[in-house]
Short mmCIF file of C-alpha atoms in Angstrom, two decimals:
data_model
loop_
_atom_site.label_atom_id
_atom_site.label_comp_id
_atom_site.label_asym_id
_atom_site.label_seq_id
_atom_site.Cartn_x
_atom_site.Cartn_y
_atom_site.Cartn_z
CA UNK A 18 43.18 -136.00 -17.89
CA UNK A 19 42.44 -134.61 -14.46
CA UNK A 20 45.07 -136.83 -12.91
CA UNK A 21 47.67 -135.65 -15.41
CA UNK A 22 46.92 -131.96 -14.64
CA UNK A 23 46.85 -132.24 -10.83
CA UNK A 24 50.56 -132.92 -10.41
CA UNK A 25 51.86 -129.96 -12.50
CA UNK A 26 49.30 -127.58 -10.96
CA UNK A 27 50.21 -128.74 -7.45
CA UNK A 28 53.90 -128.39 -8.26
CA UNK A 29 53.27 -124.92 -9.73
CA UNK A 30 51.40 -123.77 -6.59
CA UNK A 31 54.10 -125.22 -4.33
CA UNK A 32 56.86 -123.44 -6.28
CA UNK A 33 54.92 -120.15 -6.22
CA UNK A 34 54.60 -120.46 -2.46
CA UNK A 35 58.35 -121.17 -2.16
CA UNK A 36 59.16 -118.14 -4.33
CA UNK A 37 56.88 -115.89 -2.26
CA UNK A 38 58.47 -117.17 0.94
CA UNK A 39 61.99 -116.60 -0.39
CA UNK A 40 61.07 -113.10 -1.55
CA UNK A 41 59.75 -112.35 1.93
CA UNK A 42 63.01 -113.64 3.45
CA UNK A 43 65.01 -111.58 0.96
CA UNK A 44 63.07 -108.44 1.96
CA UNK A 45 63.70 -109.18 5.64
CA UNK A 46 67.42 -109.71 4.98
CA UNK A 47 67.57 -106.43 3.06
CA UNK A 48 65.95 -104.60 5.98
CA UNK A 49 68.34 -106.22 8.45
CA UNK A 50 71.29 -105.35 6.21
CA UNK A 51 70.12 -101.74 5.88
CA UNK A 52 69.73 -101.48 9.66
CA UNK A 53 73.22 -102.94 10.20
CA UNK A 54 74.68 -100.50 7.67
CA UNK A 55 73.06 -97.59 9.52
CA UNK A 56 74.49 -98.87 12.80
CA UNK A 57 77.93 -99.23 11.20
CA UNK A 58 77.76 -95.70 9.81
CA UNK A 59 76.80 -94.34 13.23
CA UNK A 60 79.66 -96.22 14.89
CA UNK A 61 82.09 -94.93 12.26
CA UNK A 62 80.93 -91.36 12.91
CA UNK A 63 81.34 -91.81 16.66
CA UNK A 64 84.79 -93.31 16.16
CA UNK A 65 85.80 -90.40 13.91
CA UNK A 66 84.55 -87.88 16.49
CA UNK A 67 86.54 -89.64 19.20
CA UNK A 68 89.64 -89.63 16.98
CA UNK A 69 89.18 -85.94 16.16
CA UNK A 70 88.72 -85.12 19.83
CA UNK A 71 91.77 -87.13 20.87
CA UNK A 72 93.86 -85.21 18.32
CA UNK A 73 92.25 -81.85 19.06
CA UNK A 74 92.69 -81.75 22.84
CA UNK A 75 96.49 -82.02 22.94
CA UNK A 76 96.68 -79.44 20.17
CA UNK A 77 94.48 -76.98 22.09
CA UNK A 78 96.44 -77.62 25.27
CA UNK A 79 99.70 -76.98 23.41
CA UNK A 80 98.34 -73.75 21.89
CA UNK A 81 97.26 -72.47 25.32
CA UNK A 82 100.60 -73.45 26.85
CA UNK A 83 102.51 -71.63 24.07
CA UNK A 84 100.54 -68.46 24.74
CA UNK A 85 101.14 -68.68 28.48
CA UNK A 86 104.85 -69.37 27.99
CA UNK A 87 105.15 -66.51 25.51
CA UNK A 88 103.66 -64.12 28.09
CA UNK A 89 105.54 -65.68 31.05
CA UNK A 90 102.30 -66.60 32.79
CA UNK A 91 101.67 -69.64 34.97
CA UNK A 92 98.28 -71.30 35.26
CA UNK A 93 96.67 -71.35 38.69
CA UNK A 94 94.17 -73.92 37.48
CA UNK A 95 92.86 -75.43 34.26
CA UNK A 96 89.89 -77.79 34.08
CA UNK A 97 88.45 -79.52 31.03
CA UNK A 98 84.74 -80.35 30.72
CA UNK A 99 84.55 -82.71 27.76
CA UNK A 100 80.76 -83.10 27.66
CA UNK A 101 80.18 -79.35 27.43
CA UNK A 102 83.38 -78.76 25.40
CA UNK A 103 84.58 -76.15 27.91
CA UNK A 104 87.89 -75.19 29.45
CA UNK A 105 87.96 -73.36 32.77
CA UNK A 106 91.12 -71.28 33.12
CA UNK A 107 92.31 -69.41 36.24
CA UNK A 108 95.36 -67.12 36.13
CA UNK A 109 96.68 -64.52 38.58
CA UNK A 110 99.29 -62.19 37.10
CA UNK A 111 100.10 -58.57 36.31
CA UNK A 112 97.43 -56.68 34.42
CA UNK A 113 99.41 -56.31 31.20
CA UNK A 114 100.34 -60.01 31.04
CA UNK A 115 96.74 -61.10 31.61
CA UNK A 116 95.48 -58.71 28.92
CA UNK A 117 98.13 -60.04 26.51
CA UNK A 118 97.01 -63.62 27.25
CA UNK A 119 93.38 -62.65 26.58
CA UNK A 120 94.33 -61.03 23.28
CA UNK A 121 96.42 -64.04 22.20
CA UNK A 122 93.75 -66.57 23.19
CA UNK A 123 91.22 -64.53 21.25
CA UNK A 124 93.32 -65.07 18.10
CA UNK A 125 93.00 -68.87 18.28
CA UNK A 126 90.43 -70.50 16.03
CA UNK A 127 90.15 -73.61 18.21
CA UNK A 128 88.80 -71.82 21.28
CA UNK A 129 86.55 -68.87 21.96
CA UNK A 130 85.64 -67.09 25.15
CA UNK A 131 82.29 -67.78 26.72
CA UNK A 132 82.90 -65.87 29.95
CA UNK A 133 85.66 -63.66 31.31
CA UNK A 134 85.84 -62.49 34.91
CA UNK A 135 88.64 -60.16 35.95
CA UNK A 136 89.19 -59.58 39.66
CA UNK A 137 91.60 -56.97 41.02
CA UNK A 138 94.11 -58.38 43.52
CA UNK A 139 95.80 -56.19 46.11
CA UNK A 140 99.29 -57.64 45.81
CA UNK A 141 101.65 -56.10 43.24
CA UNK A 142 98.91 -54.77 40.95
CA UNK A 143 97.85 -58.25 39.93
CA UNK A 144 94.52 -59.25 38.49
CA UNK A 145 92.92 -62.66 38.38
CA UNK A 146 91.53 -63.99 35.12
CA UNK A 147 88.75 -66.53 35.50
CA UNK A 148 87.75 -67.54 31.97
CA UNK A 149 85.50 -70.12 30.40
CA UNK A 150 86.59 -71.13 26.91
CA UNK A 151 84.63 -73.22 24.43
CA UNK A 152 86.71 -75.49 22.23
CA UNK A 153 85.68 -76.19 18.67
CA UNK A 154 86.45 -78.65 15.89
CA UNK A 155 88.59 -76.26 13.83
CA UNK A 156 92.25 -76.98 14.52
CA UNK A 157 93.84 -74.14 12.58
CA UNK A 158 96.02 -71.46 14.08
CA UNK A 159 95.99 -67.83 12.92
#
């Protein structure tokens, strides 16, 4: 009788051990899968941000250029700081044109002023605008 019972009990214990081992592996695979899904989601978010930025920058540049063209103003210098999301703009022009540019730039929803420095120039009643603009994710125009 004992000999007849040993084989099924041994087989039962072996199968229980196999099931426990497979459940442990399944749990590990689920954790790995969850981690990979989180990594994928993060990469997708980064990709989307890069896509949005690559579409946003030419649009902002075009909006600024339209305003400058509309007011017959030429840029002395423009610098983009992507990490800080800033645009440094330097313009020397007549007072009225510079004030019109400031008013028009202030109407854009994609940029806002962080700093404005106006310096009076001696030649032909010109002033120099040295502005720091922050660009944002909103791409709408007024």
